[in-house]
PDB file of C-alpha atoms in Angstrom:
ATOM      1  CA  MET A 583      22.580 -27.788  36.180  1.00  0.00           C
ATOM      2  CA  THR A 584      19.700 -28.404  33.785  1.00  0.00           C
ATOM      3  CA  LEU A 585      20.605 -27.785  30.152  1.00  0.00           C
ATOM      4  CA  ASN A 586      18.243 -25.771  27.980  1.00  0.00           C
ATOM      5  CA  PRO A 587      16.649 -28.298  25.558  1.00  0.00           C
ATOM      6  CA  VAL A 588      15.925 -25.553  22.978  1.00  0.00           C
ATOM      7  CA  PRO A 589      18.503 -25.529  20.141  1.00  0.00           C
ATOM      8  CA  ILE A 590      21.027 -22.695  20.438  1.00  0.00           C
ATOM      9  CA  HIS A 591      20.053 -21.007  17.175  1.00  0.00           C
ATOM     10  CA  LEU A 592      16.422 -20.837  18.354  1.00  0.00           C
ATOM     11  CA  GLN A 593      17.549 -19.351  21.664  1.00  0.00           C
ATOM     12  CA  VAL A 594      19.475 -16.686  19.754  1.00  0.00           C
ATOM     13  CA  ALA A 595      16.468 -16.067  17.502  1.00  0.00           C
ATOM     14  CA  GLU A 596      14.312 -15.543  20.580  1.00  0.00           C
ATOM     15  CA  ARG A 597      16.812 -13.074  22.045  1.00  0.00           C
ATOM     16  CA  ILE A 598      16.884 -11.103  18.769  1.00  0.00           C
ATOM     17  CA  ARG A 599      13.086 -11.158  18.735  1.00  0.00           C
ATOM     18  CA  HIS A 600      13.055  -9.869  22.333  1.00  0.00           C
ATOM     19  CA  ASN A 601      15.501  -7.079  21.424  1.00  0.00           C
ATOM     20  CA  ILE A 602      13.194  -6.021  18.603  1.00  0.00           C
ATOM     21  CA  LYS A 603      10.218  -5.884  20.968  1.00  0.00           C
ATOM     22  CA  GLN A 604      12.283  -3.822  23.414  1.00  0.00           C
ATOM     23  CA  GLY A 605      13.264  -1.385  20.665  1.00  0.00           C
ATOM     24  CA  ILE A 606      16.960  -2.255  20.768  1.00  0.00           C
ATOM     25  CA  TYR A 607      16.668  -3.192  17.091  1.00  0.00           C
ATOM     26  CA  ARG A 608      14.009  -0.890  15.673  1.00  0.00           C
ATOM     27  CA  VAL A 609      11.546  -1.612  12.893  1.00  0.00           C
ATOM     28  CA  GLY A 610      12.995  -0.557   9.546  1.00  0.00           C
ATOM     29  CA  GLU A 611      16.557  -0.390  10.861  1.00  0.00           C
ATOM     30  CA  GLN A 612      19.491  -2.525   9.778  1.00  0.00           C
ATOM     31  CA  LEU A 613      20.529  -5.400  12.004  1.00  0.00           C
ATOM     32  CA  PRO A 614      24.171  -5.346  13.225  1.00  0.00           C
ATOM     33  CA  GLN A 615      26.647  -7.369  11.163  1.00  0.00           C
ATOM     34  CA  GLU A 616      27.058 -11.095  11.796  1.00  0.00           C
ATOM     35  CA  SER A 617      30.427 -10.590  13.481  1.00  0.00           C
ATOM     36  CA  LEU A 618      28.960  -8.153  16.009  1.00  0.00           C
ATOM     37  CA  LEU A 619      25.963 -10.379  16.689  1.00  0.00           C
ATOM     38  CA  SER A 620      28.304 -13.315  17.163  1.00  0.00           C
ATOM     39  CA  GLN A 621      30.221 -11.381  19.821  1.00  0.00           C
ATOM     40  CA  CYS A 622      27.045 -10.077  21.443  1.00  0.00           C
ATOM     41  CA  PHE A 623      25.483 -13.521  21.866  1.00  0.00           C
ATOM     42  CA  ASN A 624      28.788 -15.390  22.342  1.00  0.00           C
ATOM     43  CA  VAL A 625      28.099 -17.911  19.588  1.00  0.00           C
ATOM     44  CA  ASN A 626      29.721 -18.640  16.241  1.00  0.00           C
ATOM     45  CA  ARG A 627      28.547 -17.044  13.022  1.00  0.00           C
ATOM     46  CA  HIS A 628      26.958 -20.271  11.785  1.00  0.00           C
ATOM     47  CA  ILE A 629      24.523 -20.096  14.721  1.00  0.00           C
ATOM     48  CA  ILE A 630      23.799 -16.452  13.919  1.00  0.00           C
ATOM     49  CA  ARG A 631      23.035 -17.330  10.286  1.00  0.00           C
ATOM     50  CA  ARG A 632      20.611 -20.069  11.367  1.00  0.00           C
ATOM     51  CA  ALA A 633      18.879 -17.730  13.809  1.00  0.00           C
ATOM     52  CA  ILE A 634      18.549 -15.044  11.142  1.00  0.00           C
ATOM     53  CA  ALA A 635      17.201 -17.591   8.623  1.00  0.00           C
ATOM     54  CA  CYS A 636      14.583 -18.608  11.179  1.00  0.00           C
ATOM     55  CA  LEU A 637      13.497 -15.001  11.742  1.00  0.00           C
ATOM     56  CA  LYS A 638      13.435 -14.303   8.000  1.00  0.00           C
ATOM     57  CA  SER A 639      11.124 -17.278   7.472  1.00  0.00           C
ATOM     58  CA  GLU A 640       8.777 -15.758  10.066  1.00  0.00           C
ATOM     59  CA  GLY A 641       8.869 -12.379   8.342  1.00  0.00           C
ATOM     60  CA  VAL A 642      10.570 -10.691  11.308  1.00  0.00           C
ATOM     61  CA  LEU A 643      13.690  -9.885   9.257  1.00  0.00           C
ATOM     62  CA  ASN A 644      14.228  -9.302   5.563  1.00  0.00           C
ATOM     63  CA  THR A 645      17.256  -8.993   3.300  1.00  0.00           C
ATOM     64  CA  GLU A 646      17.656  -5.959   1.051  1.00  0.00           C
ATOM     65  CA  PRO A 647      20.166  -6.879  -1.695  1.00  0.00           C
ATOM     66  CA  GLY A 648      23.351  -4.857  -1.451  1.00  0.00           C
ATOM     67  CA  ARG A 649      22.336  -3.267   1.841  1.00  0.00           C
ATOM     68  CA  GLY A 650      21.989  -5.909   4.536  1.00  0.00           C
ATOM     69  CA  ILE A 651      19.418  -7.417   6.877  1.00  0.00           C
ATOM     70  CA  PHE A 652      16.643  -5.225   8.234  1.00  0.00           C
ATOM     71  CA  VAL A 653      13.917  -5.501  10.836  1.00  0.00           C
ATOM     72  CA  THR A 654      10.743  -5.893   8.811  1.00  0.00           C
ATOM     73  CA  LYS A 655       8.267  -3.058   8.833  1.00  0.00           C
ATOM     74  CA  LYS A 656       4.729  -3.937   9.792  1.00  0.00           C
ATOM     75  CA  PRO A 657       2.737  -3.826   6.543  1.00  0.00           C
ATOM     76  CA  ILE A 658      -0.197  -1.502   6.070  1.00  0.00           C
ATOM     77  CA  ILE A 659      -3.310  -3.641   5.798  1.00  0.00           C
ATOM     78  CA  TYR A 660      -5.565  -2.384   3.016  1.00  0.00           C
ATOM     79  CA  PRO A 661      -8.894  -4.226   2.946  1.00  0.00           C
ATOM     80  CA  LEU A 662     -10.699  -4.236  -0.387  1.00  0.00           C
ATOM     81  CA  GLY A 663     -14.190  -3.918   1.037  1.00  0.00           C
ATOM     82  CA  LYS A 664     -17.489  -2.817  -0.440  1.00  0.00           C
ATOM     83  CA  ARG A 665     -16.828   0.880   0.105  1.00  0.00           C
ATOM     84  CA  VAL A 666     -13.782   2.817  -1.046  1.00  0.00           C
ATOM     85  CA  ARG A 667     -12.404   4.375   2.175  1.00  0.00           C
ATOM     86  CA  TYR A 668      -8.688   5.039   1.722  1.00  0.00           C
ATOM     87  CA  ASN A 669      -8.188   7.701   4.408  1.00  0.00           C
ATOM     88  CA  GLU A 670     -10.244   5.896   7.042  1.00  0.00           C
ATOM     89  CA  ILE A 671      -8.240   2.708   6.533  1.00  0.00           C
ATOM     90  CA  LEU A 672      -4.952   4.489   7.258  1.00  0.00           C
ATOM     91  CA  ILE A 673      -6.277   6.510  10.193  1.00  0.00           C
ATOM     92  CA  ASN A 674      -7.668   3.349  11.808  1.00  0.00           C
ATOM     93  CA  GLN A 675      -4.115   1.937  11.792  1.00  0.00           C
ATOM     94  CA  GLY A 676      -2.655   5.011  13.472  1.00  0.00           C
ATOM     95  CA  LEU A 677      -1.257   6.451  10.236  1.00  0.00           C
ATOM     96  CA  GLU A 678      -1.573   9.974   8.890  1.00  0.00           C
ATOM     97  CA  PRO A 679      -2.776  10.049   5.275  1.00  0.00           C
ATOM     98  CA  SER A 680      -1.814  12.802   2.855  1.00  0.00           C
ATOM     99  CA  PHE A 681      -1.595  13.197  -0.897  1.00  0.00           C
ATOM    100  CA  GLN A 682      -0.030  15.068  -3.778  1.00  0.00           C
ATOM    101  CA  LEU A 683      -2.253  15.850  -6.748  1.00  0.00           C
ATOM    102  CA  LEU A 684      -0.374  14.850  -9.902  1.00  0.00           C
ATOM    103  CA  LYS A 685      -3.084  15.323 -12.522  1.00  0.00           C
ATOM    104  CA  CYS A 686      -6.520  16.940 -12.567  1.00  0.00           C
ATOM    105  CA  ILE A 687      -7.481  17.441 -16.195  1.00  0.00           C
ATOM    106  CA  GLU A 688     -10.220  16.838 -18.729  1.00  0.00           C
ATOM    107  CA  ILE A 689      -9.476  14.322 -21.475  1.00  0.00           C
ATOM    108  CA  LYS A 690     -11.385  12.427 -24.142  1.00  0.00           C
ATOM    109  CA  ALA A 691     -12.055   8.804 -23.264  1.00  0.00           C
ATOM    110  CA  ASP A 692      -9.993   6.330 -25.260  1.00  0.00           C
ATOM    111  CA  LEU A 693     -11.286   2.830 -26.009  1.00  0.00           C
ATOM    112  CA  LEU A 694     -10.005   1.318 -22.739  1.00  0.00           C
ATOM    113  CA  VAL A 695     -11.489   4.000 -20.480  1.00  0.00           C
ATOM    114  CA  ALA A 696     -14.735   4.162 -22.469  1.00  0.00           C
ATOM    115  CA  ASN A 697     -15.257   0.415 -22.243  1.00  0.00           C
ATOM    116  CA  HIS A 698     -14.732   0.366 -18.483  1.00  0.00           C
ATOM    117  CA  LEU A 699     -16.993   3.388 -17.860  1.00  0.00           C
ATOM    118  CA  GLU A 700     -19.524   2.129 -20.424  1.00  0.00           C
ATOM    119  CA  ILE A 701     -19.501   5.437 -22.306  1.00  0.00           C
ATOM    120  CA  LEU A 702     -18.675   6.375 -25.893  1.00  0.00           C
ATOM    121  CA  VAL A 703     -15.123   6.843 -27.102  1.00  0.00           C
ATOM    122  CA  GLY A 704     -14.368  10.554 -27.154  1.00  0.00           C
ATOM    123  CA  GLU A 705     -16.700  11.522 -24.307  1.00  0.00           C
ATOM    124  CA  SER A 706     -15.242  13.885 -21.718  1.00  0.00           C
ATOM    125  CA  VAL A 707     -13.802  12.360 -18.551  1.00  0.00           C
ATOM    126  CA  ALA A 708     -11.892  13.735 -15.594  1.00  0.00           C
ATOM    127  CA  TRP A 709      -8.432  12.206 -15.201  1.00  0.00           C
ATOM    128  CA  ILE A 710      -7.369  12.545 -11.580  1.00  0.00           C
ATOM    129  CA  GLU A 711      -4.043  11.119 -10.471  1.00  0.00           C
ATOM    130  CA  ARG A 712      -2.837  11.251  -6.859  1.00  0.00           C
ATOM    131  CA  LEU A 713       0.326  10.182  -5.063  1.00  0.00           C
ATOM    132  CA  MET A 714      -0.739   8.914  -1.654  1.00  0.00           C
ATOM    133  CA  PHE A 715       1.335   8.978   1.543  1.00  0.00           C
ATOM    134  CA  ALA A 716       1.178   7.322   4.966  1.00  0.00           C
ATOM    135  CA  ASN A 717       3.175   9.223   7.599  1.00  0.00           C
ATOM    136  CA  ASN A 718       4.874  11.103   4.734  1.00  0.00           C
ATOM    137  CA  VAL A 719       6.040   7.871   3.064  1.00  0.00           C
ATOM    138  CA  PRO A 720       4.750   7.385  -0.515  1.00  0.00           C
ATOM    139  CA  ILE A 721       2.765   4.154  -0.699  1.00  0.00           C
ATOM    140  CA  SER A 722       0.585   4.304  -3.815  1.00  0.00           C
ATOM    141  CA  ILE A 723      -0.374   6.106  -7.001  1.00  0.00           C
ATOM    142  CA  THR A 724      -4.000   6.150  -8.114  1.00  0.00           C
ATOM    143  CA  SER A 725      -5.196   7.077 -11.591  1.00  0.00           C
ATOM    144  CA  SER A 726      -8.969   7.631 -11.673  1.00  0.00           C
ATOM    145  CA  TYR A 727     -11.334   8.384 -14.543  1.00  0.00           C
ATOM    146  CA  PHE A 728     -14.784   9.890 -13.947  1.00  0.00           C
ATOM    147  CA  PRO A 729     -17.444  10.642 -16.600  1.00  0.00           C
ATOM    148  CA  LEU A 730     -17.933  14.417 -16.638  1.00  0.00           C
ATOM    149  CA  ASP A 731     -21.510  14.120 -17.926  1.00  0.00           C
ATOM    150  CA  TYR A 732     -22.271  12.489 -14.573  1.00  0.00           C
ATOM    151  CA  PHE A 733     -20.062  14.808 -12.515  1.00  0.00           C
ATOM    152  CA  PRO A 734     -20.216  18.311 -14.038  1.00  0.00           C
ATOM    153  CA  ASN A 735     -17.631  20.751 -12.657  1.00  0.00           C
ATOM    154  CA  LEU A 736     -15.775  17.930 -10.852  1.00  0.00           C
ATOM    155  CA  LEU A 737     -12.408  19.435 -11.759  1.00  0.00           C
ATOM    156  CA  ALA A 738     -13.327  22.651  -9.938  1.00  0.00           C
ATOM    157  CA  TYR A 739     -13.143  20.840  -6.591  1.00  0.00           C
ATOM    158  CA  GLU A 740      -9.414  20.256  -6.713  1.00  0.00           C
ATOM    159  CA  ALA A 741      -8.917  21.339  -3.073  1.00  0.00           C
ATOM    160  CA  GLN A 742     -11.306  18.629  -1.852  1.00  0.00           C
ATOM    161  CA  MET A 743      -9.697  15.713  -3.657  1.00  0.00           C
ATOM    162  CA  TRP A 744      -7.909  14.482  -0.529  1.00  0.00           C
ATOM    163  CA  SER A 745     -11.030  12.317  -0.136  1.00  0.00           C
ATOM    164  CA  ILE A 746     -12.769  11.424  -3.383  1.00  0.00           C
ATOM    165  CA  SER A 747     -15.473   9.460  -1.551  1.00  0.00           C
ATOM    166  CA  ARG A 748     -16.354  12.417   0.647  1.00  0.00           C
ATOM    167  CA  LEU A 749     -16.316  14.809  -2.298  1.00  0.00           C
ATOM    168  CA  LEU A 750     -18.729  12.640  -4.298  1.00  0.00           C
ATOM    169  CA  ARG A 751     -21.012  12.226  -1.301  1.00  0.00           C
ATOM    170  CA  GLU A 752     -21.129  15.884  -0.248  1.00  0.00           C
ATOM    171  CA  ILE A 753     -21.253  17.544  -3.681  1.00  0.00           C
ATOM    172  CA  TYR A 754     -23.124  15.007  -5.782  1.00  0.00           C
ATOM    173  CA  GLY A 755     -25.027  12.931  -3.192  1.00  0.00           C
ATOM    174  CA  CYS A 756     -23.255   9.907  -4.596  1.00  0.00           C
ATOM    175  CA  ASP A 757     -22.034   6.812  -2.782  1.00  0.00           C
ATOM    176  CA  HIS A 758     -18.678   5.278  -3.773  1.00  0.00           C
ATOM    177  CA  LEU A 759     -18.931   1.500  -3.942  1.00  0.00           C
ATOM    178  CA  ARG A 760     -16.606  -1.151  -5.311  1.00  0.00           C
ATOM    179  CA  ARG A 761     -18.133  -3.369  -8.004  1.00  0.00           C
ATOM    180  CA  ASN A 762     -15.249  -5.141  -9.731  1.00  0.00           C
ATOM    181  CA  THR A 763     -11.612  -5.497  -8.693  1.00  0.00           C
ATOM    182  CA  TRP A 764      -8.642  -7.121 -10.431  1.00  0.00           C
ATOM    183  CA  ILE A 765      -5.325  -7.601  -8.615  1.00  0.00           C
ATOM    184  CA  SER A 766      -1.964  -8.366 -10.181  1.00  0.00           C
ATOM    185  CA  SER A 767       1.716  -8.186  -9.265  1.00  0.00           C
ATOM    186  CA  ARG A 768       4.301  -6.721 -11.627  1.00  0.00           C
ATOM    187  CA  LEU A 769       7.515  -4.729 -11.786  1.00  0.00           C
ATOM    188  CA  VAL A 770       7.109  -1.015 -11.283  1.00  0.00           C
ATOM    189  CA  ASP A 771       7.645   1.261 -14.277  1.00  0.00           C
ATOM    190  CA  ALA A 772      10.345   3.928 -14.166  1.00  0.00           C
ATOM    191  CA  ASP A 773       8.046   6.924 -13.620  1.00  0.00           C
ATOM    192  CA  ASP A 774       6.144   5.296 -10.760  1.00  0.00           C
ATOM    193  CA  ALA A 775       9.390   4.058  -9.190  1.00  0.00           C
ATOM    194  CA  GLN A 776      10.676   7.611  -8.975  1.00  0.00           C
ATOM    195  CA  LEU A 777       7.465   8.862  -7.340  1.00  0.00           C
ATOM    196  CA  LEU A 778       7.272   5.939  -4.906  1.00  0.00           C
ATOM    197  CA  HIS A 779      10.975   6.154  -3.988  1.00  0.00           C
ATOM    198  CA  ILE A 780      11.688   2.531  -4.912  1.00  0.00           C
ATOM    199  CA  SER A 781      14.045   0.869  -7.383  1.00  0.00           C
ATOM    200  CA  THR A 782      12.931  -0.180 -10.852  1.00  0.00           C
ATOM    201  CA  THR A 783      13.472  -3.820  -9.810  1.00  0.00           C
ATOM    202  CA  SER A 784      10.770  -3.542  -7.130  1.00  0.00           C
ATOM    203  CA  SER A 785       7.354  -5.165  -7.384  1.00  0.00           C
ATOM    204  CA  ILE A 786       4.050  -3.369  -7.044  1.00  0.00           C
ATOM    205  CA  LEU A 787       0.514  -4.555  -6.415  1.00  0.00           C
ATOM    206  CA  ARG A 788      -1.704  -3.266  -9.221  1.00  0.00           C
ATOM    207  CA  VAL A 789      -5.385  -2.942  -8.324  1.00  0.00           C
ATOM    208  CA  GLU A 790      -7.731  -2.168 -11.195  1.00  0.00           C
ATOM    209  CA  SER A 791     -11.308  -1.375 -10.198  1.00  0.00           C
ATOM    210  CA  ILE A 792     -14.709  -0.292 -11.402  1.00  0.00           C
ATOM    211  CA  ASN A 793     -16.742   1.610  -8.840  1.00  0.00           C
ATOM    212  CA  VAL A 794     -20.432   2.437  -8.823  1.00  0.00           C
ATOM    213  CA  ASP A 795     -22.919   4.654  -6.988  1.00  0.00           C
ATOM    214  CA  GLN A 796     -25.862   3.523  -4.857  1.00  0.00           C
ATOM    215  CA  HIS A 797     -27.890   2.915  -8.036  1.00  0.00           C
ATOM    216  CA  ASN A 798     -25.198   0.604  -9.490  1.00  0.00           C
ATOM    217  CA  HIS A 799     -24.295   3.235 -12.089  1.00  0.00           C
ATOM    218  CA  ILE A 800     -20.609   3.148 -13.063  1.00  0.00           C
ATOM    219  CA  ILE A 801     -18.895   6.299 -11.794  1.00  0.00           C
ATOM    220  CA  GLU A 802     -15.178   5.484 -11.802  1.00  0.00           C
ATOM    221  CA  TYR A 803     -12.537   3.396 -13.488  1.00  0.00           C
ATOM    222  CA  GLY A 804      -9.361   3.351 -11.412  1.00  0.00           C
ATOM    223  CA  ILE A 805      -5.872   1.880 -11.411  1.00  0.00           C
ATOM    224  CA  THR A 806      -3.862   1.943  -8.173  1.00  0.00           C
ATOM    225  CA  ARG A 807      -0.214   0.913  -7.919  1.00  0.00           C
ATOM    226  CA  PHE A 808       0.697  -0.009  -4.327  1.00  0.00           C
ATOM    227  CA  ARG A 809       4.255  -0.460  -3.082  1.00  0.00           C
ATOM    228  CA  GLY A 810       4.676  -4.191  -2.568  1.00  0.00           C
ATOM    229  CA  ASP A 811       6.972  -3.668   0.421  1.00  0.00           C
ATOM    230  CA  GLN A 812       4.465  -1.475   2.276  1.00  0.00           C
ATOM    231  CA  ILE A 813       0.986  -2.839   1.584  1.00  0.00           C
ATOM    232  CA  GLU A 814      -0.822  -6.082   2.330  1.00  0.00           C
ATOM    233  CA  LEU A 815      -4.170  -6.350   0.560  1.00  0.00           C
ATOM    234  CA  GLY A 816      -7.088  -8.005   2.327  1.00  0.00           C
ATOM    235  CA  LEU A 817     -10.262  -9.453   0.849  1.00  0.00           C
ATOM    236  CA  GLY A 818     -13.573  -9.621   2.681  1.00  0.00           C
ATOM    237  CA  SER A 819     -14.940  -7.825   5.732  1.00  0.00           C
ATOM    238  CA  GLN A 820     -12.589  -9.443   8.251  1.00  0.00           C
ATOM    239  CA  CYS A 821      -9.121  -9.186   6.748  1.00  0.00           C
ATOM    240  CA  PHE A 822      -7.078  -7.628   9.559  1.00  0.00           C
ATOM    241  CA  PRO A 823      -4.669 -10.078  11.233  1.00  0.00           C
ATOM    242  CA  LEU A 824      -5.450 -11.010  14.834  1.00  0.00           C
TER     243      LEU A 824
END
């Protein structure tokens, strides 16, 4: 009988990987305990630990402190392209976008907002804040500031704010283009953690952006906080994994 030259822990890893593909262990679900896996595959727990470590290094499994080992969810790929197209990006990945409007009010621009919009401090801006969902799971919070001198009556279109890009195009004949983007990683604050259904020890991806119209006129200053466990940001026109 010919012995299998592949190390036992890699054989076990491959069998776990196969079970995931077959839906025996489903994405987002907890893997059985080491003792049960050891019985299932008829190997000792040391082999199971090595197999799990291998799969964790590949991103197939992940450990959630205090909970256990889970089959990793496929991240949502969010490309930061020229145009701002949030809903289209989700739909193209088979996800259903939805949102909850958190704020839709007129405020006076403070120094930070005024500098980014290149307007005077104290000028009127629309502050629009939305909690965004993919398949009913909260994935991001976006705070946007628009100069009301450029977009009169913007706040009256509250029902159409599920797609800001479409609203600007259809009502104001305005394109929605990305000019500058800054990305950082940080711990989530308490208010955002509650809305995103994550712990206050979780990390978020913070995307700060300045967007312009087709004439390169600044129309929006925005700050989006993405769940770090749900989103993978891509740069450039070809940023989806093969």
